[in-house]
PDB file of C-alpha atoms and ligand atoms in Angstrom:
ATOM      1  CA  MET A   1      13.468 -17.853   0.269  1.00 64.00           C
ATOM      2  CA  SER A   2      13.776 -15.219  -2.423  1.00 80.00           C
ATOM      3  CA  ILE A   3      11.181 -12.802  -3.665  1.00 94.00           C
ATOM      4  CA  ARG A   4       9.978 -12.956  -7.265  1.00 97.00           C
ATOM      5  CA  LEU A   5      10.666  -9.951  -9.475  1.00 98.00           C
ATOM      6  CA  GLU A   6       8.581  -9.349 -12.594  1.00 98.00           C
ATOM      7  CA  ILE A   7       9.558  -6.545 -14.941  1.00 98.00           C
ATOM      8  CA  PHE A   8       7.319  -5.006 -17.599  1.00 98.00           C
ATOM      9  CA  ASP A   9       7.946  -2.398 -20.252  1.00 98.00           C
ATOM     10  CA  ASP A  10       6.941   1.010 -18.928  1.00 98.00           C
ATOM     11  CA  GLY A  11       4.071   1.423 -21.369  1.00 98.00           C
ATOM     12  CA  ARG A  12       2.647  -2.014 -20.538  1.00 98.00           C
ATOM     13  CA  TRP A  13       3.139  -2.032 -16.755  1.00 98.00           C
ATOM     14  CA  ALA A  14      -0.323  -0.754 -15.763  1.00 98.00           C
ATOM     15  CA  ASP A  15      -2.133  -3.133 -18.142  1.00 98.00           C
ATOM     16  CA  GLN A  16      -0.088  -6.090 -16.944  1.00 98.00           C
ATOM     17  CA  VAL A  17      -0.702  -5.407 -13.272  1.00 98.00           C
ATOM     18  CA  ALA A  18      -4.402  -4.665 -13.851  1.00 98.00           C
ATOM     19  CA  GLY A  19      -4.644  -7.927 -15.812  1.00 98.00           C
ATOM     20  CA  ARG A  20      -3.087  -9.843 -12.945  1.00 98.00           C
ATOM     21  CA  TRP A  21      -5.576  -8.187 -10.582  1.00 98.00           C
ATOM     22  CA  THR A  22      -8.468  -9.152 -12.866  1.00 97.00           C
ATOM     23  CA  SER A  23      -7.428 -12.814 -12.695  1.00 97.00           C
ATOM     24  CA  PHE A  24      -7.033 -12.617  -8.920  1.00 98.00           C
ATOM     25  CA  MET A  25     -10.530 -11.129  -8.454  1.00 97.00           C
ATOM     26  CA  GLU A  26     -12.104 -13.681 -10.773  1.00 97.00           C
ATOM     27  CA  GLU A  27     -10.743 -16.430  -8.547  1.00 98.00           C
ATOM     28  CA  CYS A  28     -11.463 -14.625  -5.289  1.00 98.00           C
ATOM     29  CA  PRO A  29     -14.346 -12.142  -5.824  1.00 97.00           C
ATOM     30  CA  ALA A  30     -14.914 -11.630  -2.095  1.00 97.00           C
ATOM     31  CA  ALA A  31     -11.223 -10.906  -1.463  1.00 98.00           C
ATOM     32  CA  ARG A  32     -10.112  -8.906   1.544  1.00 98.00           C
ATOM     33  CA  LEU A  33      -7.743  -6.379  -0.020  1.00 98.00           C
ATOM     34  CA  CYS A  34      -5.304  -3.920   1.492  1.00 98.00           C
ATOM     35  CA  LEU A  35      -4.809  -1.034  -0.947  1.00 98.00           C
ATOM     36  CA  PRO A  36      -2.305   1.833  -1.054  1.00 98.00           C
ATOM     37  CA  THR A  37      -2.510   5.364  -2.359  1.00 98.00           C
ATOM     38  CA  GLY A  38       0.276   7.394  -3.964  1.00 97.00           C
ATOM     39  CA  ASP A  39       1.558   7.996  -7.461  1.00 97.00           C
ATOM     40  CA  THR A  40       2.558   4.396  -8.178  1.00 98.00           C
ATOM     41  CA  PRO A  41      -0.823   2.608  -8.124  1.00 98.00           C
ATOM     42  CA  ARG A  42      -2.753   5.381  -9.910  1.00 98.00           C
ATOM     43  CA  PRO A  43      -2.374   4.058 -13.499  1.00 98.00           C
ATOM     44  CA  MET A  44      -3.202   0.543 -12.313  1.00 98.00           C
ATOM     45  CA  TYR A  45      -6.365   1.832 -10.629  1.00 98.00           C
ATOM     46  CA  SER A  46      -7.401   3.652 -13.812  1.00 97.00           C
ATOM     47  CA  ARG A  47      -7.100   0.437 -15.825  1.00 97.00           C
ATOM     48  CA  ALA A  48      -8.572  -1.919 -13.228  1.00 97.00           C
ATOM     49  CA  ALA A  49     -11.514   0.087 -11.899  1.00 96.00           C
ATOM     50  CA  PRO A  50     -13.767   0.005 -14.978  1.00 92.00           C
ATOM     51  CA  SER A  51     -13.110  -3.653 -15.795  1.00 92.00           C
ATOM     52  CA  ILE A  52     -13.097  -5.543 -12.476  1.00 95.00           C
ATOM     53  CA  ASP A  53     -16.139  -6.295 -10.350  1.00 95.00           C
ATOM     54  CA  PHE A  54     -15.232  -5.319  -6.779  1.00 97.00           C
ATOM     55  CA  GLY A  55     -18.852  -5.626  -5.574  1.00 97.00           C
ATOM     56  CA  GLN A  56     -18.076  -8.425  -3.114  1.00 97.00           C
ATOM     57  CA  ALA A  57     -14.620  -7.204  -2.073  1.00 98.00           C
ATOM     58  CA  GLU A  58     -13.714  -5.844   1.342  1.00 98.00           C
ATOM     59  CA  ILE A  59     -11.107  -3.096   1.224  1.00 98.00           C
ATOM     60  CA  PHE A  60      -8.710  -1.900   3.923  1.00 98.00           C
ATOM     61  CA  LEU A  61      -6.932   1.372   3.207  1.00 98.00           C
ATOM     62  CA  LEU A  62      -3.246   0.901   4.033  1.00 98.00           C
ATOM     63  CA  ASP A  63      -2.497   4.127   5.866  1.00 98.00           C
ATOM     64  CA  GLU A  64      -3.507   7.689   6.637  1.00 98.00           C
ATOM     65  CA  PHE A  65      -1.884  11.003   7.458  1.00 98.00           C
ATOM     66  CA  VAL A  66      -3.052  12.738  10.611  1.00 98.00           C
ATOM     67  CA  LEU A  67      -4.206  15.813   8.727  1.00 98.00           C
ATOM     68  CA  PRO A  68      -7.520  17.691   8.624  1.00 96.00           C
ATOM     69  CA  ALA A  69     -10.353  16.058   6.668  1.00 95.00           C
ATOM     70  CA  GLY A  70     -10.290  17.151   3.051  1.00 95.00           C
ATOM     71  CA  ASP A  71      -6.553  17.882   2.998  1.00 97.00           C
ATOM     72  CA  PRO A  72      -5.332  16.956  -0.513  1.00 97.00           C
ATOM     73  CA  ALA A  73      -2.817  14.444   0.906  1.00 98.00           C
ATOM     74  CA  ARG A  74      -5.414  12.533   2.919  1.00 98.00           C
ATOM     75  CA  CYS A  75      -5.299   8.923   1.765  1.00 98.00           C
ATOM     76  CA  ASP A  76      -9.066   8.398   2.130  1.00 98.00           C
ATOM     77  CA  GLY A  77      -9.714  11.216  -0.344  1.00 98.00           C
ATOM     78  CA  VAL A  78      -7.009  10.014  -2.719  1.00 98.00           C
ATOM     79  CA  LEU A  79      -8.324   6.438  -2.759  1.00 98.00           C
ATOM     80  CA  ARG A  80     -11.833   7.783  -3.435  1.00 98.00           C
ATOM     81  CA  ARG A  81     -10.633   9.959  -6.318  1.00 97.00           C
ATOM     82  CA  ASP A  82      -8.131   7.547  -7.873  1.00 98.00           C
ATOM     83  CA  PHE A  83     -10.102   4.326  -7.467  1.00 98.00           C
ATOM     84  CA  LEU A  84     -13.462   4.171  -5.695  1.00 98.00           C
ATOM     85  CA  ALA A  85     -15.076   6.935  -7.774  1.00 97.00           C
ATOM     86  CA  LYS A  86     -14.208   5.024 -10.953  1.00 96.00           C
ATOM     87  CA  LEU A  87     -15.960   1.799  -9.950  1.00 96.00           C
ATOM     88  CA  GLU A  88     -19.344   0.863 -11.373  1.00 92.00           C
ATOM     89  CA  THR A  89     -20.284  -1.087  -8.258  1.00 92.00           C
ATOM     90  CA  PRO A  90     -18.859   0.019  -4.907  1.00 94.00           C
ATOM     91  CA  PRO A  91     -17.008  -2.604  -2.852  1.00 96.00           C
ATOM     92  CA  ALA A  92     -19.028  -4.364  -0.162  1.00 95.00           C
ATOM     93  CA  ILE A  93     -17.063  -2.592   2.588  1.00 97.00           C
ATOM     94  CA  VAL A  94     -14.288  -0.003   2.709  1.00 98.00           C
ATOM     95  CA  HIS A  95     -12.401   0.370   5.998  1.00 98.00           C
ATOM     96  CA  ALA A  96     -10.186   3.386   6.646  1.00 98.00           C
ATOM     97  CA  LEU A  97      -8.243   4.414   9.728  1.00 98.00           C
ATOM     98  CA  ASP A  98     -10.062   7.354  11.322  1.00 98.00           C
ATOM     99  CA  ALA A  99      -7.562  10.167  11.819  1.00 98.00           C
ATOM    100  CA  HIS A 100     -10.198  12.049  13.878  1.00 97.00           C
ATOM    101  CA  ALA A 101     -10.864   9.337  16.421  1.00 98.00           C
ATOM    102  CA  SER A 102     -10.692  10.664  19.987  1.00 97.00           C
ATOM    103  CA  ASP A 103      -8.065   8.018  20.789  1.00 98.00           C
ATOM    104  CA  LEU A 104      -5.870   7.198  17.796  1.00 98.00           C
ATOM    105  CA  ASP A 105      -4.198   4.237  19.533  1.00 98.00           C
ATOM    106  CA  ASP A 106      -7.599   2.673  20.216  1.00 98.00           C
ATOM    107  CA  GLU A 107      -8.586   3.294  16.614  1.00 98.00           C
ATOM    108  CA  CYS A 108      -5.475   1.417  15.414  1.00 98.00           C
ATOM    109  CA  ARG A 109      -6.282  -1.530  17.688  1.00 98.00           C
ATOM    110  CA  ARG A 110      -9.887  -1.548  16.429  1.00 98.00           C
ATOM    111  CA  PHE A 111      -8.662  -1.573  12.837  1.00 98.00           C
ATOM    112  CA  GLU A 112      -6.192  -4.366  13.395  1.00 98.00           C
ATOM    113  CA  GLY A 113      -8.971  -6.399  15.029  1.00 98.00           C
ATOM    114  CA  LEU A 114     -11.030  -6.027  11.843  1.00 98.00           C
ATOM    115  CA  ILE A 115      -8.091  -7.230   9.754  1.00 98.00           C
ATOM    116  CA  ASP A 116      -7.399 -10.149  12.054  1.00 96.00           C
ATOM    117  CA  ASP A 117     -11.020 -11.366  11.828  1.00 93.00           C
ATOM    118  CA  ALA A 118     -10.134 -13.144   8.596  1.00 96.00           C
ATOM    119  CA  GLY A 119      -6.748 -11.737   7.553  1.00 97.00           C
ATOM    120  CA  LEU A 120      -5.904 -10.189   4.194  1.00 98.00           C
ATOM    121  CA  ASP A 121      -6.013 -12.129   0.927  1.00 98.00           C
ATOM    122  CA  LEU A 122      -3.978  -9.607  -1.048  1.00 98.00           C
ATOM    123  CA  THR A 123      -1.953  -6.593   0.049  1.00 99.00           C
ATOM    124  CA  ILE A 124      -0.824  -4.188  -2.653  1.00 99.00           C
ATOM    125  CA  LEU A 125       1.942  -1.770  -1.691  1.00 99.00           C
ATOM    126  CA  GLY A 126       4.072   1.013  -3.099  1.00 98.00           C
ATOM    127  CA  LEU A 127       7.750   1.333  -2.193  1.00 98.00           C
ATOM    128  CA  GLY A 128       8.707   4.443  -0.250  1.00 98.00           C
ATOM    129  CA  GLY A 129      11.849   6.287  -1.345  1.00 97.00           C
ATOM    130  CA  ASN A 130      13.271   5.482   2.113  1.00 97.00           C
ATOM    131  CA  GLY A 131      12.165   1.841   1.980  1.00 98.00           C
ATOM    132  CA  HIS A 132       8.993   2.283   3.985  1.00 98.00           C
ATOM    133  CA  LEU A 133       5.858   0.175   3.442  1.00 98.00           C
ATOM    134  CA  GLY A 134       2.685   2.077   4.142  1.00 98.00           C
ATOM    135  CA  LEU A 135       3.917   4.400   6.874  1.00 98.00           C
ATOM    136  CA  ASN A 136       6.102   1.751   8.474  1.00 98.00           C
ATOM    137  CA  GLU A 137       9.175   3.932   8.433  1.00 98.00           C
ATOM    138  CA  PRO A 138      12.788   2.741   8.780  1.00 98.00           C
ATOM    139  CA  GLY A 139      13.154   1.366  12.293  1.00 98.00           C
ATOM    140  CA  SER A 140       9.896  -0.624  12.099  1.00 98.00           C
ATOM    141  CA  ALA A 141      10.143  -4.209  13.314  1.00 98.00           C
ATOM    142  CA  ALA A 142       8.636  -7.094  11.359  1.00 98.00           C
ATOM    143  CA  GLU A 143       6.175  -7.655  14.220  1.00 98.00           C
ATOM    144  CA  SER A 144       5.040  -4.030  14.343  1.00 98.00           C
ATOM    145  CA  PRO A 145       1.279  -3.674  14.780  1.00 98.00           C
ATOM    146  CA  THR A 146      -1.142  -1.221  13.242  1.00 98.00           C
ATOM    147  CA  ARG A 147      -0.292   2.002  15.023  1.00 98.00           C
ATOM    148  CA  VAL A 148       0.307   5.728  15.124  1.00 98.00           C
ATOM    149  CA  VAL A 149       3.744   6.630  13.773  1.00 98.00           C
ATOM    150  CA  ARG A 150       5.988   9.679  13.780  1.00 98.00           C
ATOM    151  CA  LEU A 151       6.758  10.304  10.121  1.00 98.00           C
ATOM    152  CA  ALA A 152      10.274  10.314   8.700  1.00 98.00           C
ATOM    153  CA  PRO A 153      11.432  13.729   7.404  1.00 97.00           C
ATOM    154  CA  ALA A 154      11.290  12.531   3.768  1.00 97.00           C
ATOM    155  CA  THR A 155       7.691  11.375   4.200  1.00 98.00           C
ATOM    156  CA  ARG A 156       6.659  14.697   5.740  1.00 98.00           C
ATOM    157  CA  VAL A 157       8.216  16.588   2.834  1.00 97.00           C
ATOM    158  CA  ALA A 158       6.614  14.235   0.286  1.00 96.00           C
ATOM    159  CA  ALA A 159       3.181  14.801   1.831  1.00 97.00           C
ATOM    160  CA  LYS A 160       3.549  18.515   1.137  1.00 97.00           C
ATOM    161  CA  ASP A 161       5.601  18.632  -2.054  1.00 96.00           C
ATOM    162  CA  ARG A 162       4.244  15.583  -3.864  1.00 95.00           C
ATOM    163  CA  TYR A 163       0.766  15.063  -2.464  1.00 96.00           C
ATOM    164  CA  GLY A 164      -0.110  18.697  -1.779  1.00 97.00           C
ATOM    165  CA  SER A 165      -0.772  18.730   1.967  1.00 97.00           C
ATOM    166  CA  THR A 166      -1.367  22.181   3.384  1.00 95.00           C
ATOM    167  CA  THR A 167       1.046  21.563   6.253  1.00 95.00           C
ATOM    168  CA  GLU A 168       3.722  18.906   6.746  1.00 97.00           C
ATOM    169  CA  PRO A 169       2.095  16.161   8.829  1.00 98.00           C
ATOM    170  CA  GLU A 170       4.005  14.905  11.846  1.00 98.00           C
ATOM    171  CA  LEU A 171       1.987  11.774  12.481  1.00 98.00           C
ATOM    172  CA  GLY A 172       0.479   9.016  10.437  1.00 98.00           C
ATOM    173  CA  MET A 173      -1.465   5.831  11.071  1.00 98.00           C
ATOM    174  CA  THR A 174      -0.560   2.641   9.295  1.00 99.00           C
ATOM    175  CA  ILE A 175      -1.393  -0.996   9.040  1.00 98.00           C
ATOM    176  CA  GLY A 176       1.607  -2.606  10.719  1.00 98.00           C
ATOM    177  CA  LEU A 177       4.212  -4.841   9.172  1.00 98.00           C
ATOM    178  CA  ARG A 178       2.857  -7.821  11.110  1.00 98.00           C
ATOM    179  CA  PRO A 179      -0.578  -7.833   9.390  1.00 98.00           C
ATOM    180  CA  ILE A 180       1.061  -6.961   6.057  1.00 98.00           C
ATOM    181  CA  LEU A 181       3.481  -9.872   6.322  1.00 98.00           C
ATOM    182  CA  ASP A 182       0.603 -12.147   7.398  1.00 98.00           C
ATOM    183  CA  SER A 183      -1.272 -11.313   4.188  1.00 98.00           C
ATOM    184  CA  ARG A 184      -1.691 -14.393   2.019  1.00 98.00           C
ATOM    185  CA  GLU A 185      -0.274 -12.592  -1.022  1.00 98.00           C
ATOM    186  CA  VAL A 186       1.668  -9.321  -1.365  1.00 98.00           C
ATOM    187  CA  TRP A 187       2.380  -7.302  -4.511  1.00 98.00           C
ATOM    188  CA  LEU A 188       4.962  -4.526  -4.296  1.00 98.00           C
ATOM    189  CA  LEU A 189       4.493  -2.011  -7.108  1.00 98.00           C
ATOM    190  CA  VAL A 190       7.614  -0.121  -8.162  1.00 98.00           C
ATOM    191  CA  THR A 191       7.786   2.286 -11.078  1.00 98.00           C
ATOM    192  CA  GLY A 192      10.004   5.057 -12.379  1.00 98.00           C
ATOM    193  CA  PRO A 193      13.739   5.748 -12.358  1.00 98.00           C
ATOM    194  CA  ASN A 194      13.629   7.479  -8.976  1.00 97.00           C
ATOM    195  CA  LYS A 195      12.927   4.075  -7.390  1.00 98.00           C
ATOM    196  CA  THR A 196      15.856   2.180  -8.970  1.00 98.00           C
ATOM    197  CA  GLU A 197      18.267   2.658  -6.107  1.00 98.00           C
ATOM    198  CA  ILE A 198      15.833   1.809  -3.303  1.00 98.00           C
ATOM    199  CA  LEU A 199      14.559  -1.218  -5.247  1.00 98.00           C
ATOM    200  CA  ASP A 200      18.113  -2.473  -5.595  1.00 98.00           C
ATOM    201  CA  ARG A 201      18.721  -1.960  -1.872  1.00 98.00           C
ATOM    202  CA  MET A 202      15.426  -3.619  -0.982  1.00 98.00           C
ATOM    203  CA  LEU A 203      16.508  -6.706  -2.910  1.00 98.00           C
ATOM    204  CA  THR A 204      20.132  -6.864  -1.763  1.00 97.00           C
ATOM    205  CA  ASP A 205      20.650  -5.092   1.600  1.00 97.00           C
ATOM    206  CA  PRO A 206      20.510  -7.157   4.775  1.00 98.00           C
ATOM    207  CA  ILE A 207      16.901  -7.888   5.759  1.00 98.00           C
ATOM    208  CA  GLY A 208      15.920  -5.774   8.744  1.00 98.00           C
ATOM    209  CA  PRO A 209      14.118  -2.753  10.188  1.00 98.00           C
ATOM    210  CA  ASP A 210      16.483  -0.249   8.532  1.00 98.00           C
ATOM    211  CA  LEU A 211      14.708  -1.038   5.279  1.00 98.00           C
ATOM    212  CA  PRO A 212      11.195  -2.300   6.094  1.00 98.00           C
ATOM    213  CA  ALA A 213      10.480  -3.400   2.508  1.00 98.00           C
ATOM    214  CA  SER A 214      13.322  -5.923   2.802  1.00 98.00           C
ATOM    215  CA  PHE A 215      11.097  -8.048   5.072  1.00 98.00           C
ATOM    216  CA  LEU A 216       9.035  -8.961   1.990  1.00 98.00           C
ATOM    217  CA  ARG A 217      11.944 -11.158   0.884  1.00 98.00           C
ATOM    218  CA  GLU A 218      10.942 -13.542   3.674  1.00 97.00           C
ATOM    219  CA  HIS A 219       7.286 -13.657   2.625  1.00 98.00           C
ATOM    220  CA  PRO A 220       6.234 -16.955   1.032  1.00 97.00           C
ATOM    221  CA  SER A 221       4.059 -15.320  -1.597  1.00 98.00           C
ATOM    222  CA  ALA A 222       5.309 -11.818  -2.373  1.00 98.00           C
ATOM    223  CA  VAL A 223       6.160 -10.454  -5.799  1.00 98.00           C
ATOM    224  CA  VAL A 224       7.734  -7.207  -6.990  1.00 98.00           C
ATOM    225  CA  LEU A 225       5.937  -5.838 -10.055  1.00 98.00           C
ATOM    226  CA  ALA A 226       8.332  -3.283 -11.516  1.00 98.00           C
ATOM    227  CA  ASP A 227       8.517  -1.303 -14.711  1.00 98.00           C
ATOM    228  CA  ARG A 228      11.728  -1.282 -16.702  1.00 98.00           C
ATOM    229  CA  SER A 229      12.585   2.273 -15.587  1.00 98.00           C
ATOM    230  CA  ALA A 230      12.589   1.227 -11.945  1.00 98.00           C
ATOM    231  CA  ALA A 231      14.362  -2.058 -12.595  1.00 97.00           C
ATOM    232  CA  GLY A 232      17.215  -0.094 -14.186  1.00 89.00           C
TER     233      GLY A 232
HETATM  234  P1  PGA B   1       4.507   6.736  -4.350  1.00 61.26           P
HETATM  235  O1  PGA B   1       4.646   6.458  -2.787  1.00 61.26           O
HETATM  236  O2  PGA B   1       3.696   5.621  -4.908  1.00 61.26           O
HETATM  237  O3  PGA B   1       3.770   8.049  -4.408  1.00 61.26           O
HETATM  238  O4  PGA B   1       5.878   6.797  -4.908  1.00 61.26           O
HETATM  239  C1  PGA B   1       5.070   5.234  -2.329  1.00 61.26           C
HETATM  240  C2  PGA B   1       5.262   5.332  -0.842  1.00 61.26           C
HETATM  241  O5  PGA B   1       5.802   6.331  -0.366  1.00 61.26           O
HETATM  242  O6  PGA B   1       4.874   4.395  -0.132  1.00 61.26           O
END
């Protein structure tokens, strides 16, 4: 099995991906969606939010940093700002991992139970510079569940330097690779020249936990949606 790779000119990437999302939501308005945060999806969210009706959709936020509420890197706040605040009609339900739960392991099990009720119709992901998916860092097995994770050094630095966290987080919570790989459809978004090398490795390195994104090559319905800068 080999993963599909679609490449768009940089200036057209966001429109193309938003257009694909529009078609998906027209066919499946009550979709159960797993959505990421980060720099990559932001332009897609800006295009898609005003033009797609998400009123029947159920959304699962992919991951969360264990940081104080309101920290600029918190994924719940970023999803609200980049996407939810731009919608005319709010989605039917938005689920987010609660980084303040008294027992974070229990919270991850609760969340995975919600996903498993009916699975995910579409999971949209960014590609971490170290090959992570969500916060499934290198070393994550394909069967890994939704769980608390110790963050890789590069992820901790990115939380502070790129996403503005007040302190480097040590822990995160993430939907596991198992529910991601069980999703009926997966779109991996990859943009910008700083992702060229990891995209190449993701497509050509041996499939395995050293590079969690490589597992998508075994998914029956996954596609990489890259801009020309990332495709190199
Ligand atoms: P980015 O993050 O979209 O901000 O590059 C992707 C990731 O680290 O998963």
